[in-house]
Every structure is written in structure tokens, then in C-alpha cells.
Tab-separated table of C-alpha atoms in Angstrom:
chain	number	residue	atom	x	y	z
A	1	MET	CA	30.483	-62.885	-79.988
A	2	ASP	CA	32.508	-65.718	-81.379
A	3	SER	CA	30.432	-68.879	-81.448
A	4	LYS	CA	33.148	-70.903	-79.762
A	5	ILE	CA	33.574	-68.410	-76.910
A	6	GLY	CA	29.782	-68.259	-76.601
A	7	LEU	CA	29.694	-72.088	-76.474
A	8	ILE	CA	32.450	-72.305	-73.889
A	9	ALA	CA	30.389	-69.707	-71.586
A	10	GLN	CA	27.297	-71.642	-72.013
A	11	LEU	CA	29.177	-74.817	-71.079
A	12	ASN	CA	30.465	-73.140	-67.995
A	13	GLY	CA	26.987	-72.090	-66.942
A	14	VAL	CA	25.571	-75.552	-67.467
A	15	PHE	CA	28.381	-77.217	-65.874
A	16	LEU	CA	27.902	-75.179	-62.705
A	17	ILE	CA	24.129	-76.025	-62.589
A	18	THR	CA	25.210	-79.709	-62.949
A	19	ILE	CA	27.654	-79.628	-60.107
A	20	LEU	CA	25.087	-77.939	-57.907
A	21	SER	CA	22.468	-80.669	-58.822
A	22	LEU	CA	25.137	-83.308	-57.936
A	23	PHE	CA	25.668	-81.926	-54.430
A	24	LEU	CA	21.831	-81.649	-53.784
A	25	ARG	CA	21.566	-85.033	-54.982
A	26	ARG	CA	23.824	-86.101	-51.915
A	27	SER	CA	21.280	-84.507	-49.358
A	28	LEU	CA	17.895	-84.577	-51.132
A	29	LYS	CA	16.421	-87.908	-52.053
A	30	LEU	CA	13.837	-86.653	-54.537
A	31	THR	CA	12.759	-88.351	-57.788
A	32	ALA	CA	12.715	-85.141	-59.680
A	33	LEU	CA	16.204	-84.278	-58.624
A	34	LYS	CA	17.577	-87.643	-59.670
A	35	TYR	CA	16.112	-86.989	-63.253
A	36	TRP	CA	17.180	-83.443	-63.417
A	37	THR	CA	20.771	-84.279	-62.234
A	38	ILE	CA	20.857	-86.817	-65.148
A	39	ALA	CA	19.451	-84.220	-67.456
A	40	TRP	CA	22.179	-81.574	-66.586
A	41	LEU	CA	25.010	-84.270	-67.036
A	42	CYS	CA	23.694	-85.131	-70.363
A	43	LEU	CA	23.559	-81.471	-71.459
A	44	SER	CA	27.077	-80.864	-70.300
A	45	PHE	CA	28.306	-84.110	-72.260
A	46	ALA	CA	26.277	-82.719	-75.139
A	47	LEU	CA	27.960	-79.295	-75.209
A	48	ILE	CA	31.305	-80.741	-74.418
A	49	SER	CA	30.796	-83.079	-77.600
A	50	LEU	CA	29.746	-79.956	-79.793
A	51	ARG	CA	32.848	-78.070	-78.569
A	52	LEU	CA	34.969	-80.889	-79.569
A	53	ALA	CA	33.377	-81.387	-82.894
A	54	PHE	CA	34.746	-77.855	-84.138
A	55	ASP	CA	38.309	-78.831	-83.305
A	56	TYR	CA	38.181	-82.493	-84.457
A	57	THR	CA	36.350	-82.546	-87.727
A	58	GLN	CA	37.524	-85.910	-88.578
A	59	LEU	CA	35.311	-87.136	-85.501
A	60	GLY	CA	32.444	-84.728	-86.317
A	61	SER	CA	29.851	-87.226	-87.281
A	62	LEU	CA	30.380	-89.356	-83.977
A	63	LEU	CA	30.725	-85.950	-81.911
A	64	PHE	CA	27.319	-84.494	-83.308
A	65	THR	CA	25.826	-87.766	-82.604
A	66	TYR	CA	26.728	-87.550	-78.918
A	67	TYR	CA	25.568	-83.862	-79.042
A	68	PHE	CA	22.220	-84.695	-80.435
A	69	LEU	CA	21.908	-87.602	-77.972
A	70	GLY	CA	22.831	-85.747	-74.985
A	71	GLU	CA	20.324	-82.927	-75.627
A	72	TYR	CA	17.376	-85.481	-76.356
A	73	ILE	CA	18.057	-87.358	-73.114
A	74	PHE	CA	18.084	-83.756	-71.444
A	75	GLY	CA	14.895	-83.087	-72.771
A	76	PHE	CA	13.553	-86.425	-71.976
A	77	MET	CA	14.755	-86.363	-68.243
A	78	LEU	CA	13.482	-82.721	-67.880
A	79	ILE	CA	10.040	-83.872	-68.592
A	80	ALA	CA	10.347	-87.011	-66.351
A	81	GLY	CA	11.548	-84.774	-63.437
A	82	ILE	CA	8.451	-82.319	-63.851
A	83	ARG	CA	6.031	-85.280	-64.069
A	84	SER	CA	7.430	-86.703	-60.852
A	85	LEU	CA	6.985	-83.610	-58.812
A	86	ASP	CA	3.621	-84.392	-57.651
A	87	SER	CA	3.731	-88.305	-57.451
A	88	GLU	CA	7.316	-88.962	-56.707
A	89	GLN	CA	6.835	-92.139	-58.910
A	90	GLU	CA	9.680	-93.553	-60.979
A	91	MET	CA	9.391	-94.027	-64.702
A	92	GLN	CA	8.120	-97.262	-65.915
A	93	PRO	CA	10.129	-99.487	-68.200
A	94	ARG	CA	7.442	-98.728	-70.934
A	95	THR	CA	7.969	-95.071	-70.603
A	96	GLU	CA	11.713	-95.258	-70.618
A	97	MET	CA	11.430	-96.821	-74.073
A	98	MET	CA	9.961	-93.796	-75.500
A	99	ILE	CA	13.539	-92.462	-75.753
A	100	ALA	CA	14.503	-94.931	-78.296
A	101	PRO	CA	13.191	-93.144	-81.291
A	102	PHE	CA	15.176	-90.007	-80.319
A	103	LEU	CA	18.262	-92.296	-79.911
A	104	ILE	CA	17.863	-93.457	-83.624
A	105	ILE	CA	17.351	-89.900	-84.689
A	106	ALA	CA	20.593	-88.786	-82.865
A	107	VAL	CA	22.393	-91.540	-84.752
A	108	ILE	CA	20.901	-90.786	-88.261
A	109	LEU	CA	20.819	-87.105	-88.247
A	110	PRO	CA	24.601	-86.499	-88.727
A	111	LEU	CA	24.443	-88.848	-91.760
A	112	LEU	CA	21.734	-86.826	-93.589
A	113	ALA	CA	24.046	-83.912	-94.656
A	114	SER	CA	27.832	-83.091	-94.562
A	115	ASP	CA	26.922	-79.598	-93.437
A	116	PHE	CA	26.069	-79.386	-89.762
A	117	ASN	CA	23.932	-76.231	-90.350
A	118	GLU	CA	21.678	-78.058	-92.718
A	119	ILE	CA	20.521	-80.549	-90.092
A	120	LEU	CA	20.318	-78.101	-87.083
A	121	PRO	CA	16.734	-77.129	-88.028
A	122	ILE	CA	15.371	-80.675	-87.425
A	123	HIS	CA	17.396	-80.917	-84.114
A	124	PHE	CA	15.952	-77.482	-82.978
A	125	LEU	CA	12.593	-78.521	-83.767
A	126	ILE	CA	12.833	-81.504	-81.761
A	127	VAL	CA	14.229	-79.625	-78.815
A	128	ALA	CA	11.561	-77.119	-79.117
A	129	GLY	CA	9.228	-79.950	-78.909
A	130	PHE	CA	10.826	-81.226	-75.643
A	131	PHE	CA	10.550	-77.806	-73.954
A	132	ALA	CA	7.113	-77.266	-75.105
A	133	PHE	CA	6.052	-80.623	-73.717
A	134	ALA	CA	7.942	-79.906	-70.566
A	135	PHE	CA	5.843	-76.548	-70.353
A	136	TYR	CA	2.573	-78.394	-70.707
A	137	SER	CA	3.742	-80.934	-67.875
A	138	ALA	CA	4.544	-78.159	-65.887
A	139	ARG	CA	1.053	-76.451	-66.160
A	140	LYS	CA	-0.525	-79.945	-65.420
A	141	SER	CA	1.480	-79.937	-62.070
A	142	ALA	CA	-0.330	-78.962	-58.772
A	143	LEU	CA	2.412	-76.748	-57.962
A	144	ARG	CA	1.751	-72.965	-57.994
A	145	SER	CA	4.901	-71.535	-56.063
A	146	PHE	CA	7.331	-68.990	-56.950
A	147	GLY	CA	9.733	-71.500	-58.310
A	148	TRP	CA	7.087	-73.072	-60.362
A	149	HIS	CA	6.625	-69.669	-61.981
A	150	VAL	CA	10.271	-69.210	-62.707
A	151	LEU	CA	10.522	-72.785	-64.032
A	152	HIS	CA	7.328	-72.144	-66.290
A	153	VAL	CA	8.485	-69.033	-67.575
A	154	ALA	CA	11.876	-70.385	-68.425
A	155	LEU	CA	10.339	-73.473	-70.251
A	156	ALA	CA	8.135	-71.200	-72.385
A	157	MET	CA	10.839	-69.028	-73.467
A	158	LEU	CA	13.349	-71.801	-74.241
A	159	ALA	CA	10.644	-73.548	-76.372
A	160	ILE	CA	9.999	-70.180	-78.186
A	161	ASN	CA	13.819	-69.622	-78.491
A	162	PHE	CA	14.470	-72.938	-80.206
A	163	ALA	CA	11.332	-72.715	-82.246
A	164	GLY	CA	12.856	-69.395	-83.495
A	165	TYR	CA	16.159	-71.064	-84.148
A	166	PHE	CA	14.153	-73.540	-86.388
A	167	PHE	CA	12.674	-70.685	-88.307
A	168	VAL	CA	15.861	-68.792	-88.673
A	169	PHE	CA	18.066	-71.708	-89.764
A	170	THR	CA	15.254	-72.911	-92.093
A	171	MET	CA	15.122	-69.365	-93.876
A	172	ARG	CA	18.681	-68.515	-93.333
A	173	ASN	CA	19.360	-68.325	-97.154
A	174	ALA	CA	16.650	-65.541	-97.340
A	175	VAL	CA	17.500	-63.558	-94.169
A	176	PRO	CA	20.743	-61.957	-94.417
A	177	PHE	CA	21.124	-60.888	-90.791
A	178	ALA	CA	20.599	-64.576	-89.616
A	179	ASN	CA	24.319	-65.059	-88.892
A	180	GLN	CA	24.299	-61.728	-86.582
A	181	ILE	CA	21.366	-63.029	-84.570
A	182	LEU	CA	22.754	-66.684	-84.156
A	183	ALA	CA	25.959	-65.179	-82.977
A	184	TYR	CA	24.343	-64.544	-79.633
A	185	ASN	CA	22.471	-67.866	-79.471
A	186	SER	CA	24.904	-69.326	-76.884
A	187	ALA	CA	24.512	-66.136	-74.617
A	188	VAL	CA	20.732	-66.495	-74.909
A	189	ASN	CA	20.789	-70.147	-74.184
A	190	LEU	CA	23.154	-69.548	-71.133
A	191	VAL	CA	20.517	-67.199	-69.715
A	192	LEU	CA	17.488	-69.144	-70.260
A	193	GLN	CA	19.235	-72.443	-69.227
A	194	THR	CA	20.571	-70.581	-66.032
A	195	SER	CA	16.766	-69.446	-65.357
A	196	LEU	CA	15.645	-72.942	-65.792
A	197	GLY	CA	18.211	-74.378	-63.596
A	198	PHE	CA	17.345	-71.489	-60.987
A	199	GLY	CA	13.623	-72.541	-61.133
A	200	MET	CA	14.450	-76.050	-60.625
A	201	VAL	CA	16.463	-75.639	-57.440
A	202	ILE	CA	13.732	-73.183	-56.022
A	203	VAL	CA	11.094	-75.831	-56.885
A	204	LEU	CA	13.104	-78.513	-55.065
A	205	LEU	CA	13.764	-76.498	-51.915
A	206	GLU	CA	9.985	-75.554	-51.880
A	207	LYS	CA	9.043	-79.162	-52.309
A	208	VAL	CA	11.577	-80.125	-49.419
A	209	LEU	CA	10.010	-77.518	-47.438
A	210	ALA	CA	6.354	-78.464	-48.211
A	211	ASP	CA	7.404	-82.212	-47.348
A	212	PHE	CA	8.830	-81.013	-44.038
A	213	GLN	CA	5.818	-78.916	-43.085
A	214	THR	CA	3.440	-82.073	-43.910
A	215	ALA	CA	5.554	-84.476	-41.870
A	216	ASN	CA	5.610	-81.918	-39.010
A	217	LYS	CA	1.774	-81.505	-39.138
A	218	ARG	CA	1.460	-85.261	-39.205
A	219	LEU	CA	3.859	-85.431	-36.249
A	220	GLN	CA	1.776	-82.913	-34.297
A	221	ASP	CA	-1.334	-84.595	-35.103
A	222	ALA	CA	0.109	-87.942	-34.009
A	223	HIS	CA	1.539	-86.247	-30.815
A	224	LYS	CA	-1.892	-84.708	-30.092
A	225	ARG	CA	-3.615	-88.124	-30.498
A	226	LEU	CA	-1.003	-89.682	-28.428
A	227	GLU	CA	-1.654	-87.009	-25.597
A	228	GLU	CA	-5.342	-87.564	-25.915
A	229	LEU	CA	-4.878	-91.385	-25.449
A	230	VAL	CA	-2.385	-90.928	-22.440
A	231	HIS	CA	-4.512	-88.202	-20.922
A	232	THR	CA	-8.123	-89.543	-21.723
A	233	ASP	CA	-10.175	-92.418	-20.361
A	234	PRO	CA	-10.957	-94.711	-23.201
A	235	LEU	CA	-14.375	-95.656	-21.759
A	236	THR	CA	-15.815	-92.400	-21.133
A	237	ALA	CA	-13.512	-89.982	-22.987
A	238	ALA	CA	-13.173	-87.987	-19.724
A	239	PHE	CA	-9.604	-86.844	-18.493
A	240	ASN	CA	-7.544	-89.361	-16.387
A	241	ARG	CA	-5.110	-89.029	-13.491
A	242	HIS	CA	-2.280	-88.286	-15.715
A	243	ALA	CA	-4.190	-85.407	-17.088
A	244	PHE	CA	-4.945	-84.062	-13.650
A	245	TYR	CA	-1.447	-84.201	-12.555
A	246	GLY	CA	-0.617	-82.357	-15.711
A	247	PHE	CA	-3.095	-79.567	-14.712
A	248	VAL	CA	-1.544	-79.318	-11.252
A	249	ARG	CA	2.009	-79.228	-12.527
A	250	LYS	CA	1.257	-76.734	-15.233
A	251	GLY	CA	-0.493	-74.631	-12.402
A	252	ASN	CA	2.404	-74.678	-10.208
A	253	GLU	CA	4.900	-73.937	-12.952
A	254	ASP	CA	3.057	-71.060	-14.370
A	255	GLY	CA	2.217	-69.719	-10.760
A	256	THR	CA	-1.268	-69.102	-11.704
A	257	THR	CA	-4.090	-68.575	-9.081
A	258	VAL	CA	-6.935	-70.704	-9.432
A	259	ALA	CA	-10.170	-70.775	-7.176
A	260	GLY	CA	-13.291	-72.581	-7.314
A	261	CYS	CA	-14.602	-76.023	-6.080
A	262	VAL	CA	-13.978	-79.882	-6.487
A	263	GLY	CA	-16.225	-82.613	-6.533
A	264	PHE	CA	-16.236	-86.378	-6.365
A	265	PHE	CA	-18.870	-88.491	-7.896
A	266	ASP	CA	-19.364	-92.324	-7.280
A	267	ILE	CA	-22.053	-94.560	-9.014
A	268	ASP	CA	-24.159	-96.419	-6.364
A	269	GLY	CA	-24.633	-100.094	-7.026
A	270	LEU	CA	-22.481	-100.441	-9.865
A	271	LYS	CA	-21.537	-103.877	-8.765
A	272	ASN	CA	-25.071	-105.005	-8.784
A	273	ILE	CA	-25.496	-103.863	-12.279
A	274	ASN	CA	-22.357	-105.648	-13.403
A	275	ASP	CA	-23.481	-109.064	-11.491
A	276	CYS	CA	-27.193	-108.932	-12.793
A	277	PHE	CA	-26.579	-107.571	-16.411
A	278	GLY	CA	-22.764	-107.993	-17.196
A	279	HIS	CA	-19.945	-105.790	-17.533
A	280	SER	CA	-21.076	-104.028	-20.819
A	281	ALA	CA	-24.279	-102.846	-18.997
A	282	GLY	CA	-21.992	-101.521	-16.092
A	283	ASP	CA	-19.875	-99.722	-18.707
A	284	ALA	CA	-22.869	-98.189	-20.371
A	285	ALA	CA	-24.036	-97.054	-16.939
A	286	ILE	CA	-20.602	-95.326	-16.420
A	287	ARG	CA	-20.788	-93.595	-19.852
A	288	VAL	CA	-24.497	-92.467	-19.079
A	289	VAL	CA	-23.115	-90.805	-15.845
A	290	VAL	CA	-20.331	-88.956	-17.319
A	291	ARG	CA	-22.532	-87.828	-20.247
A	292	SER	CA	-25.191	-86.663	-17.758
A	293	ILE	CA	-22.494	-84.835	-15.524
A	294	ARG	CA	-21.277	-83.016	-18.745
A	295	ASP	CA	-24.763	-81.913	-19.338
A	296	ILE	CA	-24.893	-79.964	-16.038
A	297	ILE	CA	-21.436	-78.552	-15.804
A	298	ARG	CA	-19.989	-75.733	-17.730
A	299	ALA	CA	-17.890	-76.108	-20.936
A	300	GLU	CA	-14.913	-74.831	-19.041
A	301	ASP	CA	-15.316	-77.373	-16.378
A	302	LEU	CA	-13.066	-80.390	-16.147
A	303	ILE	CA	-13.954	-83.853	-15.514
A	304	TYR	CA	-11.610	-86.877	-14.715
A	305	GLY	CA	-11.966	-90.470	-14.283
A	306	TRP	CA	-10.479	-91.156	-10.800
A	307	GLY	CA	-10.699	-95.054	-10.979
A	308	GLY	CA	-13.510	-97.403	-11.453
A	309	ASP	CA	-16.888	-95.775	-11.001
A	310	GLU	CA	-15.315	-92.490	-9.290
A	311	PHE	CA	-15.150	-89.237	-11.210
A	312	PHE	CA	-13.651	-86.072	-10.140
A	313	VAL	CA	-14.637	-82.499	-11.304
A	314	ILE	CA	-12.859	-79.148	-11.045
A	315	MET	CA	-15.329	-76.215	-11.419
A	316	VAL	CA	-13.255	-72.980	-11.540
A	317	SER	CA	-14.781	-69.644	-10.374
A	318	MET	CA	-17.694	-71.618	-8.771
A	319	ASP	CA	-18.289	-72.472	-5.126
A	320	ALA	CA	-19.541	-75.756	-3.586
A	321	GLU	CA	-22.826	-74.363	-2.775
A	322	MET	CA	-23.734	-73.399	-6.358
A	323	ALA	CA	-22.151	-76.709	-7.709
A	324	GLU	CA	-24.608	-78.535	-5.375
A	325	THR	CA	-27.557	-76.599	-6.762
A	326	ARG	CA	-26.435	-77.748	-10.319
A	327	MET	CA	-26.164	-81.368	-9.278
A	328	SER	CA	-29.813	-81.397	-8.213
A	329	ARG	CA	-30.507	-81.676	-11.863
A	330	LEU	CA	-28.422	-84.978	-12.112
A	331	GLU	CA	-30.844	-87.250	-10.395
A	332	ASN	CA	-33.510	-86.291	-13.103
A	333	LEU	CA	-31.226	-87.069	-15.734
A	334	LEU	CA	-30.564	-90.640	-14.419
A	335	ARG	CA	-34.134	-91.765	-13.936
A	336	SER	CA	-35.459	-94.416	-16.247
A	337	VAL	CA	-32.300	-94.846	-18.101
A	338	LYS	CA	-32.108	-97.320	-21.004
A	339	LEU	CA	-28.924	-99.219	-20.933
A	340	ASP	CA	-27.677	-101.505	-23.912
A	341	GLY	CA	-28.365	-105.063	-22.914
A	342	VAL	CA	-31.121	-104.249	-20.338
A	343	GLN	CA	-34.645	-104.642	-21.418
A	344	GLU	CA	-36.162	-102.318	-18.701
A	345	PRO	CA	-35.247	-98.879	-17.920
A	346	MET	CA	-33.545	-98.245	-14.670
A	347	THR	CA	-32.670	-95.495	-12.264
A	348	ILE	CA	-29.047	-95.019	-11.735
A	349	GLY	CA	-27.870	-93.563	-8.337
A	350	VAL	CA	-24.873	-91.234	-7.874
A	351	SER	CA	-23.377	-89.786	-4.754
A	352	TRP	CA	-21.156	-86.700	-4.877
A	353	GLY	CA	-19.576	-84.474	-2.659
A	354	PHE	CA	-18.145	-80.830	-3.074
A	355	ARG	CA	-15.394	-78.653	-1.311
A	356	ASP	CA	-14.004	-75.187	-2.226
A	357	PHE	CA	-10.393	-74.478	-2.808
A	358	THR	CA	-8.759	-71.029	-3.155
A	359	ASP	CA	-5.359	-72.207	-4.773
A	360	ILE	CA	-3.859	-75.141	-6.422
A	361	ALA	CA	-2.119	-75.728	-3.155
A	362	ASP	CA	-5.341	-76.203	-1.453
A	363	LEU	CA	-6.473	-78.915	-3.947
A	364	GLU	CA	-5.001	-81.863	-1.786
A	365	LYS	CA	-7.150	-80.829	1.122
A	366	ALA	CA	-10.236	-80.078	-0.899
A	367	ILE	CA	-10.013	-83.347	-2.693
A	368	SER	CA	-9.920	-85.215	0.615
A	369	ASP	CA	-12.572	-83.339	2.039
A	370	ALA	CA	-14.833	-83.688	-1.039
A	371	ASP	CA	-14.190	-87.532	-1.099
A	372	ALA	CA	-15.067	-87.695	2.454
A	373	GLU	CA	-18.456	-85.813	1.998
A	374	MET	CA	-19.191	-88.096	-1.018
A	375	TYR	CA	-18.655	-91.090	1.138
A	376	ARG	CA	-20.851	-89.802	3.765
A	377	ARG	CA	-23.683	-89.060	1.331
A	378	LYS	CA	-23.202	-92.578	-0.086
A	379	ARG	CA	-23.422	-94.132	3.627
A	380	GLY	CA	-26.551	-92.095	4.071
A	381	ARG	CA	-28.124	-93.453	0.978
A	382	GLN	CA	-27.206	-97.101	1.728
A	383	THR	CA	-27.968	-96.914	5.470
A	384	GLN	CA	-30.880	-99.454	5.300
A	385	SER	CA	-28.715	-101.938	3.165
A	386	ILE	CA	-25.188	-101.520	4.628
A	387	ASP	CA	-23.995	-104.140	7.228
A	388	PRO	CA	-21.799	-102.276	9.864
A	389	ALA	CA	-19.139	-104.909	9.645
A	390	ASN	CA	-18.536	-104.459	5.979
A	391	PHE	CA	-18.212	-100.489	6.365
A	392	VAL	CA	-14.931	-99.052	5.510
A	393	PRO	CA	-14.263	-95.596	7.239
A	394	THR	CA	-13.324	-92.884	5.012
A	395	ALA	CA	-10.011	-92.436	6.689
A	396	SER	CA	-8.952	-96.003	5.611
A	397	ARG	CA	-9.974	-95.608	1.936
A	398	ASN	CA	-7.181	-95.968	-0.471
A	399	ILE	CA	-7.129	-92.268	-1.950
A	400	PRO	CA	-3.975	-91.523	-3.838
A	401	THR	CA	-2.015	-88.812	-2.137
A	402	ILE	CA	-1.417	-85.970	-4.674
A	403	ASP	CA	1.940	-84.305	-4.584
A	404	ILE	CA	1.087	-80.624	-5.417
A	405	THR	CA	4.689	-79.910	-6.119
A	406	GLN	CA	5.035	-82.350	-8.955
């Protein structure tokens, strides 16, 4: 193959990769892509300079300098892009200055000999060193994807290929078939550099996909935490009314049939605890009661904070009579309770009421009946201390009406 034709073919391949990098750069704001785009631009410039040097021999020294300079910057930016894959960090000014010795070599190298072939071994050795260091940097990366493997193999082959060029050009006088081998160097370079560009593109797309998946997971986690904050009472970690309305709405939308019982709980004398020991003690009492309720209900049962010291429980597939039996353990759990800020243990009283429901549509009536039962029980427990003038009938209590259809 004619060397000029091979060089033009190589230039076309590199130019296409450069165009692809420029288009990707418009959409993907990745540090590695920025460095690699510069690298391919420099390699295109280097090959154009080399091609022109064959036709304009009077400018050979200058054009060969441009060729060497473009290839060294290509190798430098290739390494910089690989090293930025994990951290997305920009090169520091001190690191950028490491290219300076290679710029000096690019200027001096064409002046060392009049025959271009005599200085090529040094150039090939330097380029092989760039590819070898890029290979080493890729191995240190945390990436182990398909694109990484393609990139990894291409870098290894390019390092071996240019090391081979160094050996052949150094020994060309002793190896008669060297010129036949080198006639295909542009074609070999085209295949390997195309593989390198292919691996780079895959790595970048895999990185974008990984970043998207990470961002999506963070968004889902944030959404989950936000839902928990919206639907959870911060004091007791019990569900709140928003969560209950969501439960009702989902049941209506799914058309599922749910049966069981509902129950209301109200702490007796919470105002006295707040007045005597402070609201921190009252909050501690609320937490103790909720924790005790959780101890006696099942894992699948749902407990909701209904406002203040009232709590609402849904026990699926359990009737009110069985639930009442379970609640007999609650009084034992709340005897001699130690609260923060209170020196002596105290017994916390809780009133409750349960009613059965056969479907989500029956929840409104079941809730109202359970609340009424709870208040009757509470009134019975406080008969000795209640002033009839201060008694608020159940019917006049401010119980929110639940719209089952929402």
C-alpha cells in the first residue's frame, strides 16, 4: 500500500472520530470527553501536517515539528482523559506543565537529522511510552465495563505497535523486509486508533448511563425520604392522616376488598403530665404509648397519629373482639413507666375503642363508632373526676369527616 494513500485513509478515520467527539461534546459535559476531544483534534492536526510535509519539502522541518507536537499532545490528553474518568477532576497547572519537555523535543527532533526516517525511532518510542502509560492509567481506573475492556486492549495493542515500529526503524538496515512491513503501518494505525475511539465512546456512554442511574437512585431515595416525612409523624414515627387518606385512596383505586377492625386510642391525663412535668415529658409519654401499641399489634397492622394524643389503628383480618383481647396487655406495659425528666415511675392510662369493618367503604362508620366507644370508655374511667358541665358529648366532638371516595 502506498504510504500516502494509507496516511490519507488513517487521516479520514481519525477525522471521523474527531467529528464524533465534537458532536458528543455539545451534549455531554464530561471532563474526559473534553480532554479526548482535544486529543483527537491534535492527532488530526498532526496527520495533516505529516501529509503536507511530503508535498512541501521546503517546509518539512516546521511541518514535522507540528506532527510531533500534535502526537505528543494527543498522548498527553489521552492520559488526562483516562485519569479523569473516576474523579471528574480538571488537570492542575502543575500537571499541565509536564507537557513542556515534549514540546521542546518536538521542536528539536526535526533538527537532529535531515532524513525523517532517522528520527522516527525516537518519536515512536515516545508515543509507545504515552500509550503504555495510558494503559497503566486505565488499569488503575475503577471502571471494569465492556467499553473499558475495548479501550484497554486498544491501548495495549497501540503500545506494542509503536514499540514494534521503534524496533523495526532502529534495525531497518539489518532487516531487508522492513519497508514491506512499514507499508501497512497506516492501515494498522487506522484499525487500532478506530478501536481506541470506539472504546472511548462506549466508556463515555457507559459513564453517562452510570451517572444517570446514580442520580436516579438518589432521586428515588430523596423521594422516599420525602414521602416518609409527609406521611410520618415526626414525634412517634407513626403514620399520619395523609398516609391514611393515601391508604383509603389506593384501596378505592385498586378496588381491593379489605376487612378487619379499626381502633382509636387516647392517652388519659396527658394534659396533667404536661402541666406537672413539662411538654418534653408529655412527648415522652406519647412515644411510650405508641411503642407499647406496636408491641402488641402485628407487623402488618397500621398505626396512625390522629392528632395530639389520639392514635388510630387498622388491623386487617382481625375482628374487634380479638383486638380487645390483645389490648388487655397494654395496661401492663404502661405500668411503672420511666419518663425522661420525671424522677418517679408513673402509670399511663389509655382509653381505646374498636369496631369491625367489612370494606373500605365501611371505614367512615367504623371510625366514628370506634371513636365513640373510645370516648365512652374514657368517660367511664374518669367518672369520679369529670364535672358534667365540662363533658363534651361524642356527637359534638370535632372528628374530621373522611371522604372515602378521595
